[in-house]
Structure formats: C-alpha cells, structure tokens
PDB file of C-alpha atoms in Angstrom:
ATOM      1  CA  MET A 912      20.383   5.366  -9.942  1.00 36.00           C
ATOM      2  CA  ASP A 913      20.706   8.782  -8.233  1.00 35.00           C
ATOM      3  CA  HIS A 914      21.804  10.299 -11.536  1.00 35.00           C
ATOM      4  CA  LEU A 915      18.223   9.837 -12.779  1.00 37.00           C
ATOM      5  CA  LEU A 916      16.946  12.361 -10.246  1.00 40.00           C
ATOM      6  CA  SER A 917      16.978  16.062 -11.075  1.00 42.00           C
ATOM      7  CA  PRO A 918      18.620  18.499  -8.600  1.00 41.00           C
ATOM      8  CA  ARG A 919      15.138  19.577  -7.491  1.00 42.00           C
ATOM      9  CA  ARG A 920      14.118  15.970  -6.789  1.00 43.00           C
ATOM     10  CA  ARG A 921      17.358  15.340  -4.867  1.00 40.00           C
ATOM     11  CA  ARG A 922      16.611  18.366  -2.674  1.00 40.00           C
ATOM     12  CA  LEU A 923      13.053  17.103  -2.128  1.00 42.00           C
ATOM     13  CA  LEU A 924      14.241  13.625  -1.221  1.00 42.00           C
ATOM     14  CA  ALA A 925      16.739  15.055   1.257  1.00 40.00           C
ATOM     15  CA  SER A 926      13.947  17.086   2.808  1.00 38.00           C
ATOM     16  CA  MET A 927      11.777  13.963   3.127  1.00 39.00           C
ATOM     17  CA  LEU A 928      14.557  12.041   4.820  1.00 37.00           C
ATOM     18  CA  ALA A 929      15.131  14.859   7.259  1.00 35.00           C
ATOM     19  CA  ILE A 930      11.517  15.585   8.108  1.00 32.00           C
ATOM     20  CA  GLY A 931       9.809  12.194   8.055  1.00 35.00           C
ATOM     21  CA  GLY A 932       6.010  11.946   8.348  1.00 34.00           C
ATOM     22  CA  GLY A 933       3.517  14.781   8.324  1.00 33.00           C
ATOM     23  CA  ALA A 934       0.269  15.934   6.784  1.00 33.00           C
ATOM     24  CA  LEU A 935      -0.161  18.374   3.941  1.00 32.00           C
ATOM     25  CA  PRO A 936      -3.286  19.985   2.489  1.00 34.00           C
ATOM     26  CA  PHE A 937      -4.678  18.813  -0.837  1.00 36.00           C
ATOM     27  CA  GLY A 938      -5.075  20.915  -3.945  1.00 34.00           C
ATOM     28  CA  PRO A 939      -2.915  22.803  -6.445  1.00 33.00           C
ATOM     29  CA  ALA A 940      -2.545  25.735  -4.034  1.00 34.00           C
ATOM     30  CA  ALA A 941      -0.863  23.614  -1.327  1.00 35.00           C
ATOM     31  CA  ALA A 942       2.551  24.507   0.035  1.00 35.00           C
ATOM     32  CA  ALA A 943       5.791  23.423  -1.633  1.00 36.00           C
ATOM     33  CA  PRO A 944       6.453  19.697  -1.176  1.00 40.00           C
ATOM     34  CA  SER A 945       8.413  18.763   1.908  1.00 54.00           C
ATOM     35  CA  ALA A 946       6.936  16.026   4.103  1.00 89.00           C
ATOM     36  CA  LEU A 947       5.215  12.725   3.560  1.00 94.00           C
ATOM     37  CA  LEU A 948       1.435  13.010   3.670  1.00 97.00           C
ATOM     38  CA  THR A 949      -0.318  10.908   6.304  1.00 98.00           C
ATOM     39  CA  ARG A 950      -3.898   9.771   6.780  1.00 98.00           C
ATOM     40  CA  PRO A 951      -5.541   8.653  10.025  1.00 97.00           C
ATOM     41  CA  ILE A 952      -6.596   5.066  10.604  1.00 98.00           C
ATOM     42  CA  ARG A 953     -10.257   5.803  11.107  1.00 95.00           C
ATOM     43  CA  SER A 954     -10.843   3.515  14.095  1.00 96.00           C
ATOM     44  CA  THR A 955      -8.041   5.028  16.203  1.00 98.00           C
ATOM     45  CA  ARG A 956      -6.834   8.206  14.411  1.00 97.00           C
ATOM     46  CA  GLU A 957      -3.292   6.804  14.311  1.00 98.00           C
ATOM     47  CA  ALA A 958      -1.484   8.434  11.382  1.00 97.00           C
ATOM     48  CA  LEU A 959      -0.152   6.326   8.510  1.00 98.00           C
ATOM     49  CA  PRO A 960       1.897   7.601   5.560  1.00 98.00           C
ATOM     50  CA  VAL A 961      -0.118   7.309   2.346  1.00 98.00           C
ATOM     51  CA  ILE A 962       2.613   5.353   0.538  1.00 98.00           C
ATOM     52  CA  GLY A 963       3.296   1.866   1.871  1.00 98.00           C
ATOM     53  CA  LEU A 964       5.273  -1.070   0.499  1.00 98.00           C
ATOM     54  CA  GLY A 965       3.960  -4.342  -0.901  1.00 98.00           C
ATOM     55  CA  SER A 966       5.952  -7.572  -1.247  1.00 98.00           C
ATOM     56  CA  TRP A 967       3.933  -9.651  -3.761  1.00 96.00           C
ATOM     57  CA  ILE A 968       6.380 -11.191  -6.299  1.00 96.00           C
ATOM     58  CA  THR A 969       9.142  -8.631  -5.656  1.00 97.00           C
ATOM     59  CA  PHE A 970      10.271 -10.104  -2.299  1.00 98.00           C
ATOM     60  CA  ASN A 971       9.835 -13.756  -3.304  1.00 98.00           C
ATOM     61  CA  VAL A 972      13.563 -14.201  -3.940  1.00 98.00           C
ATOM     62  CA  GLY A 973      14.264 -17.412  -2.018  1.00 97.00           C
ATOM     63  CA  ASN A 974      17.805 -17.803  -0.697  1.00 97.00           C
ATOM     64  CA  ASP A 975      19.466 -15.528  -3.271  1.00 97.00           C
ATOM     65  CA  ARG A 976      21.754 -13.495  -0.991  1.00 97.00           C
ATOM     66  CA  ALA A 977      22.214 -10.600  -3.403  1.00 97.00           C
ATOM     67  CA  ALA A 978      18.461 -10.344  -3.993  1.00 97.00           C
ATOM     68  CA  ARG A 979      17.784 -10.492  -0.245  1.00 97.00           C
ATOM     69  CA  ALA A 980      20.285  -7.699   0.323  1.00 97.00           C
ATOM     70  CA  GLY A 981      18.494  -5.688  -2.357  1.00 98.00           C
ATOM     71  CA  CYS A 982      15.146  -6.173  -0.601  1.00 98.00           C
ATOM     72  CA  ALA A 983      16.690  -5.081   2.703  1.00 98.00           C
ATOM     73  CA  ASP A 984      17.988  -1.963   0.949  1.00 98.00           C
ATOM     74  CA  VAL A 985      14.508  -1.233  -0.405  1.00 98.00           C
ATOM     75  CA  MET A 986      13.092  -1.503   3.122  1.00 98.00           C
ATOM     76  CA  ARG A 987      15.871   0.730   4.452  1.00 98.00           C
ATOM     77  CA  HIS A 988      15.103   3.493   1.956  1.00 98.00           C
ATOM     78  CA  PHE A 989      11.357   3.083   2.421  1.00 98.00           C
ATOM     79  CA  LEU A 990      11.614   3.548   6.181  1.00 97.00           C
ATOM     80  CA  ALA A 991      14.178   6.346   5.921  1.00 96.00           C
ATOM     81  CA  ALA A 992      11.789   8.272   3.657  1.00 96.00           C
ATOM     82  CA  GLY A 993       9.072   8.087   6.316  1.00 96.00           C
ATOM     83  CA  GLY A 994       7.263   4.942   5.137  1.00 98.00           C
ATOM     84  CA  ARG A 995       5.684   2.630   7.710  1.00 98.00           C
ATOM     85  CA  LEU A 996       3.194   0.056   6.373  1.00 98.00           C
ATOM     86  CA  LEU A 997       4.820  -3.088   4.936  1.00 98.00           C
ATOM     87  CA  ASP A 998       2.390  -5.717   3.638  1.00 98.00           C
ATOM     88  CA  SER A 999       2.908  -9.437   3.038  1.00 98.00           C
ATOM     89  CA  SER A1000       1.165 -12.823   3.128  1.00 98.00           C
ATOM     90  CA  PRO A1001       1.880 -16.540   3.526  1.00 98.00           C
ATOM     91  CA  MET A1002       0.805 -16.719  -0.125  1.00 96.00           C
ATOM     92  CA  TYR A1003       3.859 -14.729  -1.234  1.00 97.00           C
ATOM     93  CA  GLY A1004       6.439 -17.516  -1.288  1.00 97.00           C
ATOM     94  CA  SER A1005       9.612 -16.563   0.601  1.00 98.00           C
ATOM     95  CA  ALA A1006       8.579 -12.910   1.064  1.00 98.00           C
ATOM     96  CA  GLN A1007       7.891 -13.187   4.803  1.00 98.00           C
ATOM     97  CA  GLU A1008      11.271 -14.792   5.474  1.00 98.00           C
ATOM     98  CA  VAL A1009      12.996 -12.182   3.290  1.00 98.00           C
ATOM     99  CA  ILE A1010      11.241  -9.400   5.210  1.00 98.00           C
ATOM    100  CA  GLY A1011      12.311 -10.908   8.528  1.00 98.00           C
ATOM    101  CA  ASP A1012      15.898 -11.191   7.326  1.00 97.00           C
ATOM    102  CA  GLY A1013      15.873  -7.557   6.213  1.00 97.00           C
ATOM    103  CA  LEU A1014      14.280  -6.280   9.410  1.00 97.00           C
ATOM    104  CA  ARG A1015      16.941  -8.021  11.487  1.00 97.00           C
ATOM    105  CA  GLN A1016      19.605  -6.288   9.408  1.00 95.00           C
ATOM    106  CA  LEU A1017      17.854  -2.964  10.027  1.00 96.00           C
ATOM    107  CA  GLY A1018      17.636  -3.505  13.775  1.00 95.00           C
ATOM    108  CA  LYS A1019      13.867  -4.107  13.913  1.00 93.00           C
ATOM    109  CA  PRO A1020      12.836  -0.473  13.277  1.00 96.00           C
ATOM    110  CA  ALA A1021      10.256   0.781  15.769  1.00 95.00           C
ATOM    111  CA  THR A1022       8.376   2.855  13.185  1.00 96.00           C
ATOM    112  CA  LEU A1023       7.403  -0.192  11.095  1.00 98.00           C
ATOM    113  CA  PHE A1024       3.681  -0.954  10.712  1.00 98.00           C
ATOM    114  CA  SER A1025       3.565  -4.713  10.064  1.00 98.00           C
ATOM    115  CA  ALA A1026       0.646  -5.942   7.951  1.00 98.00           C
ATOM    116  CA  ASP A1027       0.241  -9.612   7.131  1.00 98.00           C
ATOM    117  CA  LYS A1028      -2.570 -12.034   6.324  1.00 98.00           C
ATOM    118  CA  VAL A1029      -4.234 -15.326   7.190  1.00 98.00           C
ATOM    119  CA  TRP A1030      -4.461 -17.536   4.113  1.00 96.00           C
ATOM    120  CA  THR A1031      -5.761 -21.013   4.845  1.00 96.00           C
ATOM    121  CA  GLY A1032      -9.071 -22.745   4.250  1.00 95.00           C
ATOM    122  CA  SER A1033      -8.938 -24.266   7.730  1.00 94.00           C
ATOM    123  CA  GLY A1034     -10.070 -22.117  10.624  1.00 92.00           C
ATOM    124  CA  ALA A1035      -8.308 -24.470  13.030  1.00 93.00           C
ATOM    125  CA  ARG A1036      -4.976 -23.880  11.276  1.00 95.00           C
ATOM    126  CA  GLY A1037      -5.259 -20.102  11.312  1.00 97.00           C
ATOM    127  CA  PRO A1038      -3.526 -19.499  14.684  1.00 97.00           C
ATOM    128  CA  GLU A1039      -0.666 -21.829  13.720  1.00 97.00           C
ATOM    129  CA  GLN A1040      -0.181 -19.965  10.440  1.00 98.00           C
ATOM    130  CA  VAL A1041      -0.215 -16.592  12.205  1.00 98.00           C
ATOM    131  CA  GLU A1042       2.438 -17.816  14.630  1.00 98.00           C
ATOM    132  CA  THR A1043       4.603 -19.046  11.749  1.00 98.00           C
ATOM    133  CA  SER A1044       4.246 -15.689  10.010  1.00 98.00           C
ATOM    134  CA  ARG A1045       5.127 -13.821  13.213  1.00 98.00           C
ATOM    135  CA  ARG A1046       8.242 -15.960  13.648  1.00 98.00           C
ATOM    136  CA  LEU A1047       9.331 -15.400  10.037  1.00 98.00           C
ATOM    137  CA  TRP A1048       8.987 -11.637  10.448  1.00 98.00           C
ATOM    138  CA  GLY A1049      10.730 -11.745  13.819  1.00 97.00           C
ATOM    139  CA  ALA A1050       7.910  -9.574  15.205  1.00 96.00           C
ATOM    140  CA  ASP A1051       6.599  -9.515  18.756  1.00 96.00           C
ATOM    141  CA  LYS A1052       3.117  -9.107  17.289  1.00 97.00           C
ATOM    142  CA  PHE A1053       1.562  -7.813  14.082  1.00 98.00           C
ATOM    143  CA  ASP A1054       0.010  -4.399  13.794  1.00 98.00           C
ATOM    144  CA  LEU A1055      -2.550  -5.645  11.252  1.00 98.00           C
ATOM    145  CA  LEU A1056      -3.741  -9.100  10.239  1.00 98.00           C
ATOM    146  CA  GLN A1057      -6.097  -9.488   7.288  1.00 98.00           C
ATOM    147  CA  VAL A1058      -8.116 -12.424   5.967  1.00 98.00           C
ATOM    148  CA  HIS A1059      -6.544 -12.894   2.544  1.00 97.00           C
ATOM    149  CA  ASN A1060      -9.057 -12.988  -0.316  1.00 96.00           C
ATOM    150  CA  LEU A1061     -11.787 -13.733   2.260  1.00 97.00           C
ATOM    151  CA  LEU A1062     -10.642 -17.368   2.506  1.00 97.00           C
ATOM    152  CA  ALA A1063     -12.639 -18.954   5.379  1.00 97.00           C
ATOM    153  CA  TRP A1064     -13.330 -15.493   6.773  1.00 98.00           C
ATOM    154  CA  GLU A1065     -16.235 -16.719   8.919  1.00 97.00           C
ATOM    155  CA  ALA A1066     -13.744 -18.802  10.925  1.00 97.00           C
ATOM    156  CA  HIS A1067     -10.758 -16.442  10.868  1.00 98.00           C
ATOM    157  CA  LEU A1068     -12.375 -13.123  11.790  1.00 98.00           C
ATOM    158  CA  PRO A1069     -13.580 -14.237  15.250  1.00 98.00           C
ATOM    159  CA  ALA A1070     -10.084 -15.556  16.003  1.00 98.00           C
ATOM    160  CA  LEU A1071      -8.498 -12.281  14.916  1.00 98.00           C
ATOM    161  CA  PHE A1072     -10.975 -10.236  16.944  1.00 98.00           C
ATOM    162  CA  ALA A1073     -10.087 -12.383  19.969  1.00 98.00           C
ATOM    163  CA  MET A1074      -6.381 -11.743  19.387  1.00 98.00           C
ATOM    164  CA  LYS A1075      -7.074  -8.016  19.217  1.00 98.00           C
ATOM    165  CA  ALA A1076      -9.105  -8.101  22.446  1.00 98.00           C
ATOM    166  CA  ALA A1077      -6.240  -9.949  24.156  1.00 98.00           C
ATOM    167  CA  GLY A1078      -3.698  -7.333  23.055  1.00 97.00           C
ATOM    168  CA  LYS A1079      -1.914  -9.717  20.665  1.00 97.00           C
ATOM    169  CA  LEU A1080      -2.910  -7.740  17.574  1.00 98.00           C
ATOM    170  CA  ARG A1081      -3.718  -4.085  16.944  1.00 98.00           C
ATOM    171  CA  TYR A1082      -5.981  -4.110  13.872  1.00 98.00           C
ATOM    172  CA  VAL A1083      -8.134  -6.588  11.910  1.00 98.00           C
ATOM    173  CA  GLY A1084      -8.911  -6.459   8.193  1.00 98.00           C
ATOM    174  CA  ILE A1085      -9.991  -8.287   5.047  1.00 98.00           C
ATOM    175  CA  THR A1086      -8.574  -8.247   1.517  1.00 98.00           C
ATOM    176  CA  THR A1087      -9.389  -8.994  -2.080  1.00 96.00           C
ATOM    177  CA  SER A1088      -7.687  -8.404  -5.400  1.00 90.00           C
ATOM    178  CA  GLU A1089     -10.610  -9.652  -7.475  1.00 77.00           C
ATOM    179  CA  GLY A1090     -13.762  -7.726  -8.346  1.00 80.00           C
ATOM    180  CA  ARG A1091     -15.936 -10.837  -8.141  1.00 84.00           C
ATOM    181  CA  ARG A1092     -15.599 -10.699  -4.339  1.00 93.00           C
ATOM    182  CA  HIS A1093     -16.794  -7.104  -3.978  1.00 96.00           C
ATOM    183  CA  ALA A1094     -20.345  -8.040  -2.978  1.00 96.00           C
ATOM    184  CA  GLU A1095     -19.036 -10.189  -0.137  1.00 97.00           C
ATOM    185  CA  ILE A1096     -16.574  -7.458   0.878  1.00 98.00           C
ATOM    186  CA  VAL A1097     -19.487  -5.030   1.214  1.00 98.00           C
ATOM    187  CA  LYS A1098     -21.417  -7.562   3.286  1.00 98.00           C
ATOM    188  CA  ILE A1099     -18.535  -7.974   5.736  1.00 98.00           C
ATOM    189  CA  MET A1100     -17.835  -4.240   5.919  1.00 98.00           C
ATOM    190  CA  ALA A1101     -21.466  -3.602   6.812  1.00 98.00           C
ATOM    191  CA  SER A1102     -21.696  -6.299   9.484  1.00 98.00           C
ATOM    192  CA  GLN A1103     -18.278  -6.819  11.074  1.00 98.00           C
ATOM    193  CA  PRO A1104     -16.188  -4.429  13.232  1.00 98.00           C
ATOM    194  CA  ILE A1105     -13.111  -4.525  10.987  1.00 98.00           C
ATOM    195  CA  ASP A1106     -10.494  -1.774  11.012  1.00 98.00           C
ATOM    196  CA  PHE A1107      -9.126  -2.202   7.473  1.00 98.00           C
ATOM    197  CA  VAL A1108     -10.214  -3.318   4.041  1.00 98.00           C
ATOM    198  CA  GLN A1109      -7.693  -3.919   1.253  1.00 98.00           C
ATOM    199  CA  VAL A1110      -8.903  -3.739  -2.348  1.00 98.00           C
ATOM    200  CA  THR A1111      -7.573  -3.150  -5.847  1.00 97.00           C
ATOM    201  CA  TYR A1112      -7.783   0.523  -6.775  1.00 98.00           C
ATOM    202  CA  ASN A1113      -5.962   2.435  -9.492  1.00 98.00           C
ATOM    203  CA  ILE A1114      -6.712   4.932 -12.234  1.00 98.00           C
ATOM    204  CA  ALA A1115      -8.035   2.159 -14.530  1.00 97.00           C
ATOM    205  CA  ASP A1116      -9.747  -0.093 -11.956  1.00 97.00           C
ATOM    206  CA  ARG A1117     -12.257   2.130 -10.176  1.00 97.00           C
ATOM    207  CA  GLU A1118     -15.219  -0.097  -9.366  1.00 97.00           C
ATOM    208  CA  VAL A1119     -14.611   0.349  -5.625  1.00 98.00           C
ATOM    209  CA  GLU A1120     -15.529   4.042  -5.939  1.00 98.00           C
ATOM    210  CA  GLN A1121     -19.166   3.042  -6.360  1.00 97.00           C
ATOM    211  CA  ARG A1122     -19.871   1.267  -3.073  1.00 97.00           C
ATOM    212  CA  ILE A1123     -16.784   0.131  -1.164  1.00 98.00           C
ATOM    213  CA  LEU A1124     -15.011   3.468  -0.691  1.00 98.00           C
ATOM    214  CA  PRO A1125     -18.180   5.352   0.363  1.00 98.00           C
ATOM    215  CA  LEU A1126     -19.049   2.531   2.777  1.00 98.00           C
ATOM    216  CA  ALA A1127     -15.536   2.615   4.228  1.00 98.00           C
ATOM    217  CA  SER A1128     -15.952   6.323   4.952  1.00 98.00           C
ATOM    218  CA  GLU A1129     -19.396   5.739   6.447  1.00 98.00           C
ATOM    219  CA  ARG A1130     -18.249   2.856   8.654  1.00 98.00           C
ATOM    220  CA  GLY A1131     -14.880   4.314   9.685  1.00 98.00           C
ATOM    221  CA  ILE A1132     -12.801   1.647   7.935  1.00 98.00           C
ATOM    222  CA  ALA A1133      -9.274   2.336   6.682  1.00 98.00           C
ATOM    223  CA  VAL A1134      -8.571   1.402   3.048  1.00 98.00           C
ATOM    224  CA  ILE A1135      -5.370  -0.065   1.611  1.00 98.00           C
ATOM    225  CA  ALA A1136      -5.108   0.104  -2.190  1.00 98.00           C
ATOM    226  CA  ASN A1137      -3.315  -2.834  -3.804  1.00 97.00           C
ATOM    227  CA  ARG A1138      -2.178  -3.296  -7.428  1.00 97.00           C
ATOM    228  CA  PRO A1139      -1.687   0.456  -7.971  1.00 97.00           C
ATOM    229  CA  PHE A1140       0.163  -0.185 -11.249  1.00 97.00           C
ATOM    230  CA  ARG A1141      -1.666  -3.404 -12.247  1.00 95.00           C
ATOM    231  CA  GLN A1142       1.615  -5.232 -11.572  1.00 92.00           C
ATOM    232  CA  GLY A1143       3.446  -2.869 -13.916  1.00 94.00           C
ATOM    233  CA  ASP A1144       0.983  -3.002 -16.818  1.00 96.00           C
ATOM    234  CA  LEU A1145      -0.056   0.636 -16.366  1.00 98.00           C
ATOM    235  CA  THR A1146       3.450   2.078 -16.126  1.00 97.00           C
ATOM    236  CA  GLU A1147       4.544  -0.054 -19.081  1.00 96.00           C
ATOM    237  CA  ALA A1148       1.681   1.243 -21.234  1.00 97.00           C
ATOM    238  CA  LEU A1149       2.184   4.866 -20.215  1.00 98.00           C
ATOM    239  CA  LYS A1150       5.963   5.098 -20.582  1.00 95.00           C
ATOM    240  CA  ARG A1151       5.520   5.533 -24.342  1.00 96.00           C
ATOM    241  CA  HIS A1152       3.600   8.753 -23.748  1.00 98.00           C
ATOM    242  CA  ARG A1153       4.847  12.149 -22.662  1.00 97.00           C
ATOM    243  CA  LEU A1154       3.717  13.417 -19.284  1.00 97.00           C
ATOM    244  CA  PRO A1155       0.940  16.010 -19.673  1.00 97.00           C
ATOM    245  CA  ALA A1156       1.525  19.578 -18.564  1.00 96.00           C
ATOM    246  CA  TRP A1157      -0.798  19.199 -15.586  1.00 97.00           C
ATOM    247  CA  ALA A1158       1.605  16.710 -13.993  1.00 98.00           C
ATOM    248  CA  ALA A1159       3.784  19.629 -12.930  1.00 97.00           C
ATOM    249  CA  GLU A1160       0.811  21.161 -11.103  1.00 97.00           C
ATOM    250  CA  ILE A1161       0.939  18.236  -8.661  1.00 98.00           C
ATOM    251  CA  ASP A1162       4.736  17.963  -8.501  1.00 97.00           C
ATOM    252  CA  CYS A1163       4.995  14.787 -10.586  1.00 98.00           C
ATOM    253  CA  THR A1164       7.937  14.013 -12.836  1.00 97.00           C
ATOM    254  CA  THR A1165       7.032  10.389 -13.674  1.00 98.00           C
ATOM    255  CA  TRP A1166       3.941   8.406 -14.603  1.00 98.00           C
ATOM    256  CA  ALA A1167       4.332   6.238 -11.499  1.00 98.00           C
ATOM    257  CA  GLN A1168       3.939   9.338  -9.339  1.00 98.00           C
ATOM    258  CA  VAL A1169       0.868  10.424 -11.310  1.00 98.00           C
ATOM    259  CA  LEU A1170      -0.733   7.011 -10.814  1.00 98.00           C
ATOM    260  CA  LEU A1171       0.000   6.966  -7.085  1.00 98.00           C
ATOM    261  CA  LYS A1172      -1.212  10.527  -6.525  1.00 98.00           C
ATOM    262  CA  PHE A1173      -4.483   9.692  -8.236  1.00 98.00           C
ATOM    263  CA  ILE A1174      -4.991   6.877  -5.723  1.00 98.00           C
ATOM    264  CA  VAL A1175      -3.960   8.563  -2.488  1.00 98.00           C
ATOM    265  CA  SER A1176      -5.785  11.804  -3.280  1.00 98.00           C
ATOM    266  CA  HIS A1177      -9.096   9.972  -2.908  1.00 98.00           C
ATOM    267  CA  PRO A1178     -10.269  10.929   0.602  1.00 97.00           C
ATOM    268  CA  ALA A1179     -11.252   7.350   1.504  1.00 98.00           C
ATOM    269  CA  ILE A1180      -7.820   5.878   0.766  1.00 98.00           C
ATOM    270  CA  THR A1181      -5.497   5.460   3.730  1.00 98.00           C
ATOM    271  CA  CYS A1182      -2.480   3.920   2.013  1.00 98.00           C
ATOM    272  CA  ALA A1183      -1.352   2.530  -1.353  1.00 98.00           C
ATOM    273  CA  ILE A1184       1.127  -0.368  -1.433  1.00 98.00           C
ATOM    274  CA  PRO A1185       3.240  -0.442  -4.600  1.00 98.00           C
ATOM    275  CA  ALA A1186       5.645  -3.400  -4.637  1.00 97.00           C
ATOM    276  CA  THR A1187       9.195  -3.036  -5.890  1.00 97.00           C
ATOM    277  CA  SER A1188      12.642  -4.538  -5.547  1.00 96.00           C
ATOM    278  CA  SER A1189      14.317  -1.353  -6.849  1.00 97.00           C
ATOM    279  CA  VAL A1190      15.707   1.367  -4.584  1.00 98.00           C
ATOM    280  CA  ALA A1191      15.297   3.895  -7.406  1.00 98.00           C
ATOM    281  CA  HIS A1192      11.623   2.970  -7.711  1.00 98.00           C
ATOM    282  CA  VAL A1193      10.947   3.108  -3.981  1.00 98.00           C
ATOM    283  CA  ARG A1194      12.455   6.594  -3.894  1.00 97.00           C
ATOM    284  CA  GLU A1195      10.292   7.597  -6.843  1.00 98.00           C
ATOM    285  CA  ASN A1196       7.190   6.132  -5.205  1.00 98.00           C
ATOM    286  CA  MET A1197       7.798   7.845  -1.874  1.00 98.00           C
ATOM    287  CA  LEU A1198       7.981  11.228  -3.602  1.00 98.00           C
ATOM    288  CA  ALA A1199       4.391  10.630  -4.726  1.00 98.00           C
ATOM    289  CA  GLY A1200       3.377  10.995  -1.084  1.00 98.00           C
ATOM    290  CA  THR A1201       4.642  14.571  -0.944  1.00 97.00           C
ATOM    291  CA  GLY A1202       3.703  17.931  -2.363  1.00 96.00           C
ATOM    292  CA  ARG A1203       0.557  19.095  -4.099  1.00 97.00           C
ATOM    293  CA  MET A1204      -2.280  16.634  -4.647  1.00 98.00           C
ATOM    294  CA  PRO A1205      -5.004  16.697  -7.320  1.00 98.00           C
ATOM    295  CA  ASP A1206      -8.423  18.051  -6.384  1.00 97.00           C
ATOM    296  CA  ALA A1207     -11.633  16.413  -7.623  1.00 97.00           C
ATOM    297  CA  ALA A1208     -11.615  18.309 -10.923  1.00 97.00           C
ATOM    298  CA  LEU A1209      -8.042  17.357 -11.739  1.00 98.00           C
ATOM    299  CA  ARG A1210      -8.692  13.743 -10.735  1.00 98.00           C
ATOM    300  CA  ARG A1211     -11.449  13.589 -13.364  1.00 97.00           C
ATOM    301  CA  ARG A1212      -9.107  15.111 -15.920  1.00 97.00           C
ATOM    302  CA  MET A1213      -6.374  12.599 -15.047  1.00 98.00           C
ATOM    303  CA  ALA A1214      -8.706   9.629 -15.480  1.00 98.00           C
ATOM    304  CA  GLU A1215     -10.001  10.956 -18.798  1.00 98.00           C
ATOM    305  CA  HIS A1216      -6.471  11.533 -20.086  1.00 98.00           C
ATOM    306  CA  VAL A1217      -5.175   8.074 -19.118  1.00 98.00           C
ATOM    307  CA  ALA A1218      -8.188   5.974 -20.175  1.00 97.00           C
ATOM    308  CA  PRO A1219      -7.412   5.860 -23.934  1.00 97.00           C
ATOM    309  CA  LEU A1220      -3.699   5.258 -23.267  1.00 97.00           C
ATOM    310  CA  VAL A1221      -4.065   2.047 -21.269  1.00 96.00           C
TER     311      VAL A1221
END
C-alpha cells in the first residue's frame, strides 16, 4: 500500500521511524512535522505517544495464521513508528492471544505500554482473570489495568490498587464506551485515586467535554479516547466529501488524520486508540500524531464543518 503515500508522506514516515517519540508545540505556527507528539501521564509525568492502538474486533481473528501474521505486522509498524500503548480486554475474543503471539514474534519489545482490562461480574474471579490475561500476552506484568465498563468496579478497584502497591501493576483505570455510564464515571473519578479513565471521544461524540475531561485535568487523571472513528462510521461517511482547505494547515491528507488530530489536540486527552488490522491504516494513523495541531479556533471550525456531513 506504499504507493498510496505521496513522496512528502514517505519522507515524513521515514523521519518518524528514525526519530521515534517526542513532543511538539500545538498550533498552525508549529515546526514542520517530524516526531510523534507525546503527552505526560498526569500521575507520574511519564510520556506516552498520543496515538495508541486498539484491538476491539480487528485482532479477534482466532487461529487464522495469515490474519495473525497481519496483526503482528500492524504491531510491528505501530511500534516502529514510535507507538507504545496497546489496549485489549478479555471481552475481545481471541485478541489477547493474538497480541501475545505477535509480541513473541517481535521479541517482546521493551517500549510497549500494555493496557488491558478486568471484565467479570465476580470480584473473587478478578485476580484469576488478570493472571490469564497476563499469560496470554506473555507479559511479566501489565502497565495499566482498567475495570471494563465499570463491571463490579467496587470489588475490582481495591484489588487493582493492591496490585499497584505491591509493584505488580503500574497504573489503574476505568473504562466506558457508553454515555449512560458517565455519571458513575464522574463519581469514581472524584472519589478514587485512579490514574486513567477511558471514554468515547470523537468529533461527533463530545459529551465528555462537559464534565469528564475538565475533571480529569483537575484530578490529574490521564484520558484514553476510544471509538475515535465510531468503528469506521465516521470515516465511511466522510470519504464521499473532499478534504477542506484547512486540513493542509494541520498537515492532514486524509479524513482519518483530521479526526484523530481533533481528538488528540484537546489538552485533556493523553492518547487515542484507533483499532485496525491494516498496515496502511496504522501508518496513516501514526502520521496524525505528528506535525501541526489545531488550536481552539480551528477545532471549533472542524466540528462545525463535519457535523452536517455525518
């Protein structure tokens, strides 16, 4: 799929692969794109690249050897481009096993930031599930464990905090992909010492801007944005429309890059996690973490432009 990239984009990708992670200023006047933008995890100041990798649906390929090899190739290109955070869950079918298979092929890369979840209604079964997930990944320990969709969070959070205190886990978080749980998310953010919150955020789904993102900034909680493309619905709707002229002002050549830059340019967002099984798409997505970013005025213009199109 390299023939789809312009000479300029090939040069930019080569620069990314050579340079790796790094931080760039926001705004149309920023320097020419070169390195992958990072944001600090607020509780520790550890830097994370703003583009991560999800595995929902795309890595649930079972025992299909060709598909597994394709997922390993996606991970290889993601990591080579400076990516770190890879997110999965026991809910995602064979995704954890596929990730583990790929990571073994890649030699268990040291730069990986492993993010997984607890997803069981039984607090007593949480530790067993975590151990199974760790074994499937082939990881010594996870960087981040999150309570998936708040399922039995009252039981799971204390166990995760205990793991963190014992040095068996680095960060603790919670997740949701449904707006009906936002009130409970806010309650937990305000009362529990979590490091991460994962929520749906994209150019069309912006409810979290009202309370959750400001609270995350206030409480020092890192934010992972899931469903950046609404599982492809946004890119599918927008592909029929020509990119506006302002896309060039933020170094975007595709709608996917526009959508991702809208997300990661919000100052409260730490990382967005688009999921893909395509090397061409992961390359395209990683480029969205480089170059000039929209300021507040352009973000408003972007949202206004896209709203009637989707």
